[in-house]
Amino acid sequence: SALQTVIGVGKSQYNGEVPISTTFSEGSYRMRDPERGTGGTYGAMAITNADGGSKAGKLYTHTTNTWGDGKQYIRGGSTTNANGQTAAVNAMWGLMNTYDALKNVLGWQSLDGHNTATYIAVHVNTAYDNAYYSDTCRCMFIGDGASFNSLGSIDVIGHEMGHGVTAATSDLVYSGESGGLNESSSDIGGEVVEAYARAGGTGDFIPSTGNDWMLGTEISRDNTPLRWMYRPSKDGSSPDAWSTALRRLDVHYSSGPNNRMFYFLSQGSKADKAGDYHSKYLVKSPHAMTGIGTDKAFKIWFKANTTKFTSSTNYADARARMIEAAQELYGAASREAVAVQRAYAAINVGA
Ligand code: ASN
Ligand code: ZN
């Protein structure tokens, strides 16, 4: 595309005023970014307005390059929040950071690694409490929420984009243990992008701090996240460790143990002791371990999911492939490979 990216001002709902990528043509600014993806439906990474429908709708355009007002969109409300631009700002900011984290840290471009552009449609359906990825359009749909606030937080967008990466690579089947791993891969992606964005979104490294290890904290109206990676059972439905019962659970619960594995791999864990029941790091002795940091943990996970997993990979396979990935990246007898083994042992997979 001959069009150049112009940086606009976005008033986001969860991250204050943010710089967002747009282009200018035929008298208006358009929410599209040809520097973060080519081809696809819009020839660029883009944000569209579904305006209460279930289809992608129209590309966002505006007469000036200042967008949104930072407020929750209320359909038919007295303030219509600058035509719902705030949700578009949220989406573009989340997508820019997700794209940059994958490219700058891993050298992976867009969903498929080949820079095929994706897009997000916002204001999908009415009072819609969800967000999802569709492989048909290689795009994402985000609702305004009813019991939640607008679902465009960075971790949710990183999560949905993660489904696109998985669909283009391992294609883990979305049920049973592979479904739990598919979901966990998206939760991992969401938290990693959150850490990346909070560090400024420009480096080539995922920091080990900055994210909260909970999915959907910002979209919650009562401070209750959707999922807790450090202790999945806090949601009342997810197990903290693998068992044979796991395969029958909803994929958003069977993801729990692998989420916890990733948390331990990054942050480490401490041996159980009486009275320490609420520790994030609590784990049965002898599986206490030192974490290797989020950057390395993510590089190992991403390599395993995109080059080693198959559609039917289960928890035991994932452990074996993760050890292989760590050995290839950091050495056969590396502490990183041992840490992967320990992190899986801590969730009852292998010894
Ligand atoms: N938001 C959900 C997810 O991405 C939608 C679904 O159940 N697939 O996991
Ligand atoms: Zn998901």
CSV table of C-alpha atoms and ligand atoms in Angstrom, one decimal:
chain,number,residue,atom,x,y,z
A,1,SER,CA,0.0,0.0,0.0
A,2,ALA,CA,1.2,3.5,-0.9
A,3,LEU,CA,-0.7,4.9,2.1
A,4,GLN,CA,1.4,5.9,5.1
A,5,THR,CA,0.6,5.4,8.7
A,6,VAL,CA,-0.3,8.6,10.5
A,7,ILE,CA,-0.3,8.6,14.3
A,8,GLY,CA,-3.5,9.8,15.9
A,9,VAL,CA,-4.6,10.4,19.5
A,10,GLY,CA,-6.9,7.8,21.0
A,11,LYS,CA,-8.8,8.2,24.3
A,12,SER,CA,-8.9,4.6,25.5
A,13,GLN,CA,-11.1,3.1,28.2
A,14,TYR,CA,-8.4,1.2,30.1
A,15,ASN,CA,-5.0,2.8,29.1
A,16,GLY,CA,-5.6,6.5,29.0
A,17,GLU,CA,-4.5,8.5,26.0
A,18,VAL,CA,-2.7,6.3,23.5
A,19,PRO,CA,-1.1,6.8,20.1
A,20,ILE,CA,-3.0,4.9,17.5
A,21,SER,CA,-2.2,4.1,13.9
A,22,THR,CA,-4.4,5.5,11.1
A,23,THR,CA,-4.2,6.5,7.5
A,24,PHE,CA,-5.5,9.6,5.7
A,25,SER,CA,-7.2,9.4,2.3
A,26,GLU,CA,-10.0,11.2,0.4
A,27,GLY,CA,-10.5,13.7,3.2
A,28,SER,CA,-10.8,11.4,6.2
A,29,TYR,CA,-8.7,9.5,8.7
A,30,ARG,CA,-9.2,5.7,8.7
A,31,MET,CA,-8.5,3.3,11.4
A,32,ARG,CA,-6.2,1.0,9.5
A,33,ASP,CA,-2.5,0.3,9.7
A,34,PRO,CA,-0.7,-0.9,6.6
A,35,GLU,CA,2.5,-1.2,8.5
A,36,ARG,CA,1.1,-4.1,10.7
A,37,GLY,CA,-0.2,-6.5,8.1
A,38,THR,CA,-0.9,-6.7,4.4
A,39,GLY,CA,-3.6,-8.4,2.3
A,40,GLY,CA,-6.5,-9.8,4.2
A,41,THR,CA,-9.9,-8.1,3.9
A,42,TYR,CA,-8.7,-4.5,4.4
A,43,GLY,CA,-5.2,-4.7,3.0
A,44,ALA,CA,-4.0,-3.6,6.5
A,45,MET,CA,-4.7,-4.2,10.1
A,46,ALA,CA,-8.0,-2.5,10.7
A,47,ILE,CA,-10.9,-1.8,13.1
A,48,THR,CA,-14.5,-1.9,12.0
A,49,ASN,CA,-17.9,-1.0,13.5
A,50,ALA,CA,-20.4,-3.8,13.6
A,51,ASP,CA,-22.8,-1.3,15.2
A,52,GLY,CA,-24.9,-3.8,17.1
A,53,GLY,CA,-24.9,-6.5,14.3
A,54,SER,CA,-23.1,-9.8,13.9
A,55,LYS,CA,-21.1,-8.8,10.7
A,56,ALA,CA,-17.9,-6.9,10.5
A,57,GLY,CA,-19.6,-3.7,9.4
A,58,LYS,CA,-17.7,-0.6,8.2
A,59,LEU,CA,-14.1,0.6,8.6
A,60,TYR,CA,-13.9,3.4,11.2
A,61,THR,CA,-13.4,6.8,9.6
A,62,HIS,CA,-13.2,10.3,11.2
A,63,THR,CA,-12.7,13.9,10.1
A,64,THR,CA,-9.9,14.6,12.7
A,65,ASN,CA,-7.3,12.3,14.0
A,66,THR,CA,-8.5,12.4,17.7
A,67,TRP,CA,-10.7,9.5,18.6
A,68,GLY,CA,-13.0,8.5,21.5
A,69,ASP,CA,-13.6,9.8,24.9
A,70,GLY,CA,-12.4,7.1,27.2
A,71,LYS,CA,-15.9,6.1,28.4
A,72,GLN,CA,-17.9,2.9,28.4
A,73,TYR,CA,-20.2,2.8,25.4
A,74,ILE,CA,-23.9,2.7,26.2
A,75,ARG,CA,-26.1,1.9,23.2
A,76,GLY,CA,-28.9,4.4,22.9
A,77,GLY,CA,-27.5,6.3,25.9
A,78,SER,CA,-27.7,10.1,26.2
A,79,THR,CA,-24.0,10.3,25.3
A,80,THR,CA,-23.2,8.0,22.4
A,81,ASN,CA,-19.5,8.4,23.1
A,82,ALA,CA,-18.3,9.9,19.8
A,83,ASN,CA,-20.0,7.2,17.7
A,84,GLY,CA,-18.5,4.5,19.8
A,85,GLN,CA,-14.9,5.3,18.9
A,86,THR,CA,-13.6,4.5,22.3
A,87,ALA,CA,-14.2,0.7,21.6
A,88,ALA,CA,-12.3,1.2,18.4
A,89,VAL,CA,-9.4,2.9,20.2
A,90,ASN,CA,-9.3,0.0,22.7
A,91,ALA,CA,-9.2,-2.5,19.9
A,92,MET,CA,-6.5,-0.8,17.8
A,93,TRP,CA,-4.3,-0.2,20.9
A,94,GLY,CA,-4.6,-3.9,21.9
A,95,LEU,CA,-4.0,-5.1,18.4
A,96,MET,CA,-1.0,-2.8,17.9
A,97,ASN,CA,0.6,-4.1,21.1
A,98,THR,CA,-0.2,-7.7,20.3
A,99,TYR,CA,1.3,-7.4,16.8
A,100,ASP,CA,4.4,-5.7,18.1
A,101,ALA,CA,5.0,-8.2,20.9
A,102,LEU,CA,4.9,-11.1,18.4
A,103,LYS,CA,7.0,-9.4,15.8
A,104,ASN,CA,9.6,-7.7,18.0
A,105,VAL,CA,10.1,-10.5,20.5
A,106,LEU,CA,9.7,-13.6,18.3
A,107,GLY,CA,10.0,-12.3,14.7
A,108,TRP,CA,6.5,-13.6,14.1
A,109,GLN,CA,4.3,-11.4,11.8
A,110,SER,CA,0.6,-11.2,12.4
A,111,LEU,CA,-1.6,-14.3,13.0
A,112,ASP,CA,0.1,-16.7,10.6
A,113,GLY,CA,3.7,-15.5,10.7
A,114,HIS,CA,3.4,-14.4,7.1
A,115,ASN,CA,2.0,-10.9,7.9
A,116,THR,CA,-1.5,-11.6,6.6
A,117,ALA,CA,-3.5,-8.7,8.0
A,118,THR,CA,-6.2,-9.3,10.6
A,119,TYR,CA,-8.9,-6.9,11.9
A,120,ILE,CA,-11.3,-6.4,14.8
A,121,ALA,CA,-15.0,-5.6,14.6
A,122,VAL,CA,-16.3,-3.8,17.7
A,123,HIS,CA,-19.8,-3.2,19.0
A,124,VAL,CA,-20.7,-6.8,18.0
A,125,ASN,CA,-24.3,-7.7,18.8
A,126,THR,CA,-26.1,-5.9,21.6
A,127,ALA,CA,-25.3,-6.2,25.3
A,128,TYR,CA,-22.8,-8.9,24.2
A,129,ASP,CA,-20.7,-10.2,27.1
A,130,ASN,CA,-18.0,-11.9,24.9
A,131,ALA,CA,-15.2,-11.6,22.4
A,132,TYR,CA,-14.1,-14.2,19.9
A,133,TYR,CA,-11.8,-15.1,17.0
A,134,SER,CA,-13.2,-16.4,13.7
A,135,ASP,CA,-10.9,-18.3,11.4
A,136,THR,CA,-13.3,-17.7,8.5
A,137,CYS,CA,-12.4,-14.0,8.4
A,138,ARG,CA,-9.2,-14.4,10.3
A,139,CYS,CA,-10.6,-11.6,12.5
A,140,MET,CA,-11.9,-10.9,15.9
A,141,PHE,CA,-15.3,-9.7,17.3
A,142,ILE,CA,-15.7,-7.7,20.5
A,143,GLY,CA,-18.9,-7.0,22.4
A,144,ASP,CA,-19.7,-3.9,24.5
A,145,GLY,CA,-20.6,-6.1,27.4
A,146,ALA,CA,-23.7,-6.1,29.6
A,147,SER,CA,-22.5,-7.5,32.9
A,148,PHE,CA,-18.9,-6.7,31.8
A,149,ASN,CA,-17.5,-3.4,30.5
A,150,SER,CA,-16.5,-3.3,26.8
A,151,LEU,CA,-14.4,-6.4,26.2
A,152,GLY,CA,-11.5,-4.6,24.5
A,153,SER,CA,-8.8,-4.9,27.3
A,154,ILE,CA,-5.3,-5.8,26.1
A,155,ASP,CA,-5.3,-9.2,27.7
A,156,VAL,CA,-8.6,-10.1,26.0
A,157,ILE,CA,-7.4,-8.9,22.6
A,158,GLY,CA,-4.1,-10.8,23.1
A,159,HIS,CA,-6.1,-13.9,24.0
A,160,GLU,CA,-8.3,-13.7,20.9
A,161,MET,CA,-5.3,-13.0,18.6
A,162,GLY,CA,-3.7,-16.1,20.3
A,163,HIS,CA,-6.6,-18.2,18.9
A,164,GLY,CA,-5.6,-17.0,15.4
A,165,VAL,CA,-2.0,-18.0,15.9
A,166,THR,CA,-3.0,-21.4,17.2
A,167,ALA,CA,-5.5,-21.9,14.3
A,168,ALA,CA,-2.6,-21.1,11.8
A,169,THR,CA,-0.1,-23.5,13.5
A,170,SER,CA,-0.8,-26.4,15.8
A,171,ASP,CA,-4.6,-26.0,15.4
A,172,LEU,CA,-5.2,-27.7,18.7
A,173,VAL,CA,-8.8,-29.2,18.7
A,174,TYR,CA,-11.1,-27.1,20.9
A,175,SER,CA,-12.3,-29.8,23.2
A,176,GLY,CA,-10.8,-32.3,25.7
A,177,GLU,CA,-7.1,-31.7,26.8
A,178,SER,CA,-6.1,-30.2,23.5
A,179,GLY,CA,-8.9,-27.6,23.9
A,180,GLY,CA,-7.6,-26.7,27.4
A,181,LEU,CA,-4.1,-26.2,25.9
A,182,ASN,CA,-5.6,-24.1,23.1
A,183,GLU,CA,-7.4,-21.9,25.7
A,184,SER,CA,-4.3,-21.7,27.9
A,185,SER,CA,-2.1,-20.7,24.9
A,186,SER,CA,-4.5,-17.7,24.4
A,187,ASP,CA,-4.4,-16.8,28.1
A,188,ILE,CA,-0.6,-16.9,28.0
A,189,GLY,CA,-0.6,-14.7,25.0
A,190,GLY,CA,-3.0,-12.2,26.7
A,191,GLU,CA,-0.9,-11.9,29.8
A,192,VAL,CA,2.3,-11.6,27.9
A,193,VAL,CA,1.0,-8.8,25.7
A,194,GLU,CA,-0.3,-7.0,28.8
A,195,ALA,CA,3.2,-7.1,30.3
A,196,TYR,CA,4.7,-5.9,27.0
A,197,ALA,CA,2.2,-3.0,26.6
A,198,ARG,CA,2.7,-1.8,30.1
A,199,ALA,CA,6.5,-1.7,29.5
A,200,GLY,CA,6.0,0.7,26.6
A,201,GLY,CA,5.4,-1.7,23.8
A,202,THR,CA,8.5,-1.1,21.8
A,203,GLY,CA,11.2,-3.5,23.1
A,204,ASP,CA,12.3,-6.9,22.0
A,205,PHE,CA,11.8,-8.5,25.4
A,206,ILE,CA,8.7,-9.6,27.5
A,207,PRO,CA,9.2,-8.3,31.0
A,208,SER,CA,8.5,-10.6,33.9
A,209,THR,CA,6.4,-7.9,35.7
A,210,GLY,CA,3.6,-5.6,34.7
A,211,ASN,CA,0.8,-8.0,34.0
A,212,ASP,CA,-1.5,-9.3,36.8
A,213,TRP,CA,-1.7,-13.0,35.9
A,214,MET,CA,-5.5,-12.7,35.8
A,215,LEU,CA,-7.6,-12.6,32.6
A,216,GLY,CA,-10.2,-9.8,32.2
A,217,THR,CA,-9.6,-7.8,35.4
A,218,GLU,CA,-10.2,-4.5,33.6
A,219,ILE,CA,-13.5,-5.6,31.9
A,220,SER,CA,-14.9,-6.7,35.2
A,221,ARG,CA,-17.4,-4.4,37.0
A,222,ASP,CA,-16.8,-5.9,40.4
A,223,ASN,CA,-13.0,-6.6,40.3
A,224,THR,CA,-13.6,-10.3,39.6
A,225,PRO,CA,-11.5,-11.5,36.7
A,226,LEU,CA,-12.5,-14.3,34.4
A,227,ARG,CA,-9.5,-16.5,35.2
A,228,TRP,CA,-6.6,-16.6,37.7
A,229,MET,CA,-3.4,-18.1,36.1
A,230,TYR,CA,-1.5,-18.3,39.4
A,231,ARG,CA,-4.3,-20.3,41.1
A,232,PRO,CA,-7.0,-21.3,38.6
A,233,SER,CA,-9.3,-22.8,41.3
A,234,LYS,CA,-10.1,-19.3,42.5
A,235,ASP,CA,-12.8,-19.3,39.9
A,236,GLY,CA,-14.6,-22.2,41.6
A,237,SER,CA,-14.5,-24.4,38.4
A,238,SER,CA,-10.9,-24.8,37.2
A,239,PRO,CA,-8.5,-27.4,38.6
A,240,ASP,CA,-5.1,-26.3,39.8
A,241,ALA,CA,-3.5,-29.6,38.6
A,242,TRP,CA,-4.0,-32.2,35.9
A,243,SER,CA,-6.1,-35.3,36.5
A,244,THR,CA,-8.0,-37.8,34.2
A,245,ALA,CA,-11.2,-35.8,34.9
A,246,LEU,CA,-9.7,-32.7,33.1
A,247,ARG,CA,-10.6,-33.9,29.6
A,248,ARG,CA,-14.4,-33.6,30.4
A,249,LEU,CA,-14.3,-30.0,31.5
A,250,ASP,CA,-15.1,-26.9,29.5
A,251,VAL,CA,-11.9,-25.7,27.7
A,252,HIS,CA,-11.9,-22.5,29.8
A,253,TYR,CA,-11.5,-24.6,32.9
A,254,SER,CA,-9.2,-27.4,31.6
A,255,SER,CA,-6.8,-24.6,30.6
A,256,GLY,CA,-6.2,-23.9,34.3
A,257,PRO,CA,-3.3,-26.3,35.1
A,258,ASN,CA,-1.3,-25.3,32.0
A,259,ASN,CA,-1.9,-21.6,32.9
A,260,ARG,CA,-0.5,-22.4,36.4
A,261,MET,CA,2.4,-24.3,34.8
A,262,PHE,CA,3.3,-21.2,32.8
A,263,TYR,CA,3.0,-18.9,35.9
A,264,PHE,CA,5.4,-21.2,37.8
A,265,LEU,CA,7.8,-21.4,34.8
A,266,SER,CA,8.0,-17.6,34.7
A,267,GLN,CA,7.7,-16.6,38.4
A,268,GLY,CA,8.7,-19.7,40.3
A,269,SER,CA,7.0,-21.5,43.2
A,270,LYS,CA,7.5,-22.1,46.9
A,271,ALA,CA,7.1,-25.3,48.9
A,272,ASP,CA,3.9,-25.8,50.8
A,273,LYS,CA,3.9,-24.8,54.4
A,274,ALA,CA,1.2,-24.7,57.0
A,275,GLY,CA,-0.8,-21.4,56.9
A,276,ASP,CA,0.4,-20.5,53.5
A,277,TYR,CA,-2.7,-21.7,51.7
A,278,HIS,CA,-3.3,-18.4,49.9
A,279,SER,CA,0.1,-17.9,48.4
A,280,LYS,CA,0.3,-17.5,44.6
A,281,TYR,CA,3.4,-19.6,44.7
A,282,LEU,CA,2.2,-22.5,46.9
A,283,VAL,CA,3.1,-25.9,45.5
A,284,LYS,CA,3.4,-29.3,47.0
A,285,SER,CA,7.0,-30.2,48.0
A,286,PRO,CA,9.3,-31.2,46.3
A,287,HIS,CA,8.3,-29.1,43.3
A,288,ALA,CA,9.4,-25.7,44.5
A,289,MET,CA,11.3,-24.0,41.7
A,290,THR,CA,12.9,-20.8,40.6
A,291,GLY,CA,11.3,-19.1,37.6
A,292,ILE,CA,13.1,-18.4,34.3
A,293,GLY,CA,11.1,-15.2,33.6
A,294,THR,CA,8.3,-14.5,31.2
A,295,ASP,CA,10.5,-13.8,28.1
A,296,LYS,CA,12.1,-17.2,28.1
A,297,ALA,CA,8.9,-19.0,29.3
A,298,PHE,CA,7.0,-17.4,26.4
A,299,LYS,CA,9.7,-18.2,23.8
A,300,ILE,CA,9.6,-21.9,24.8
A,301,TRP,CA,5.8,-22.0,24.8
A,302,PHE,CA,5.5,-20.3,21.4
A,303,LYS,CA,8.1,-22.5,19.8
A,304,ALA,CA,6.3,-25.6,21.1
A,305,ASN,CA,2.8,-24.5,20.1
A,306,THR,CA,3.8,-23.2,16.6
A,307,THR,CA,6.3,-25.9,15.6
A,308,LYS,CA,5.8,-29.0,17.7
A,309,PHE,CA,2.2,-29.4,18.9
A,310,THR,CA,-0.4,-31.1,16.7
A,311,SER,CA,-4.1,-30.8,16.8
A,312,SER,CA,-4.4,-33.7,19.3
A,313,THR,CA,-1.6,-32.7,21.7
A,314,ASN,CA,-2.5,-33.4,25.3
A,315,TYR,CA,-0.9,-32.4,28.6
A,316,ALA,CA,1.6,-35.2,28.6
A,317,ASP,CA,2.6,-34.5,25.0
A,318,ALA,CA,2.8,-30.8,25.7
A,319,ARG,CA,5.3,-31.4,28.6
A,320,ALA,CA,7.5,-33.5,26.3
A,321,ARG,CA,7.4,-31.0,23.4
A,322,MET,CA,8.0,-28.1,25.9
A,323,ILE,CA,11.1,-29.8,27.3
A,324,GLU,CA,12.4,-30.4,23.7
A,325,ALA,CA,11.7,-26.7,22.8
A,326,ALA,CA,13.6,-25.5,25.9
A,327,GLN,CA,16.5,-27.8,25.1
A,328,GLU,CA,16.7,-26.6,21.5
A,329,LEU,CA,16.6,-22.9,22.6
A,330,TYR,CA,18.8,-23.0,25.7
A,331,GLY,CA,20.7,-26.3,25.7
A,332,ALA,CA,20.1,-30.0,26.5
A,333,ALA,CA,21.1,-29.7,30.1
A,334,SER,CA,19.9,-26.1,30.6
A,335,ARG,CA,18.3,-24.9,33.7
A,336,GLU,CA,15.5,-23.7,31.5
A,337,ALA,CA,14.7,-27.3,30.3
A,338,VAL,CA,14.8,-28.5,34.0
A,339,ALA,CA,12.5,-25.6,34.9
A,340,VAL,CA,9.9,-26.8,32.3
A,341,GLN,CA,10.1,-30.3,33.8
A,342,ARG,CA,9.6,-28.9,37.3
A,343,ALA,CA,6.7,-26.6,36.3
A,344,TYR,CA,4.8,-29.6,34.7
A,345,ALA,CA,5.6,-31.8,37.7
A,346,ALA,CA,4.0,-29.1,39.9
A,347,ILE,CA,0.7,-29.5,38.1
A,348,ASN,CA,0.9,-33.3,38.3
A,349,VAL,CA,2.2,-34.0,34.7
A,350,GLY,CA,5.4,-36.1,34.8
A,351,ALA,CA,7.9,-36.2,37.5
B,1,ASN,N1,-14.1,-15.5,24.5
B,1,ASN,C1,-14.2,-16.9,24.3
B,1,ASN,C2,-12.8,-17.4,24.0
B,1,ASN,O1,-12.1,-16.8,23.2
B,1,ASN,C3,-15.1,-17.3,23.2
B,1,ASN,C4,-15.1,-18.8,23.2
B,1,ASN,O2,-15.7,-19.4,24.0
B,1,ASN,N2,-14.4,-19.3,22.2
B,1,ASN,O3,-12.3,-18.3,24.5
B,2,ZN,ZN,-10.4,-18.3,24.1
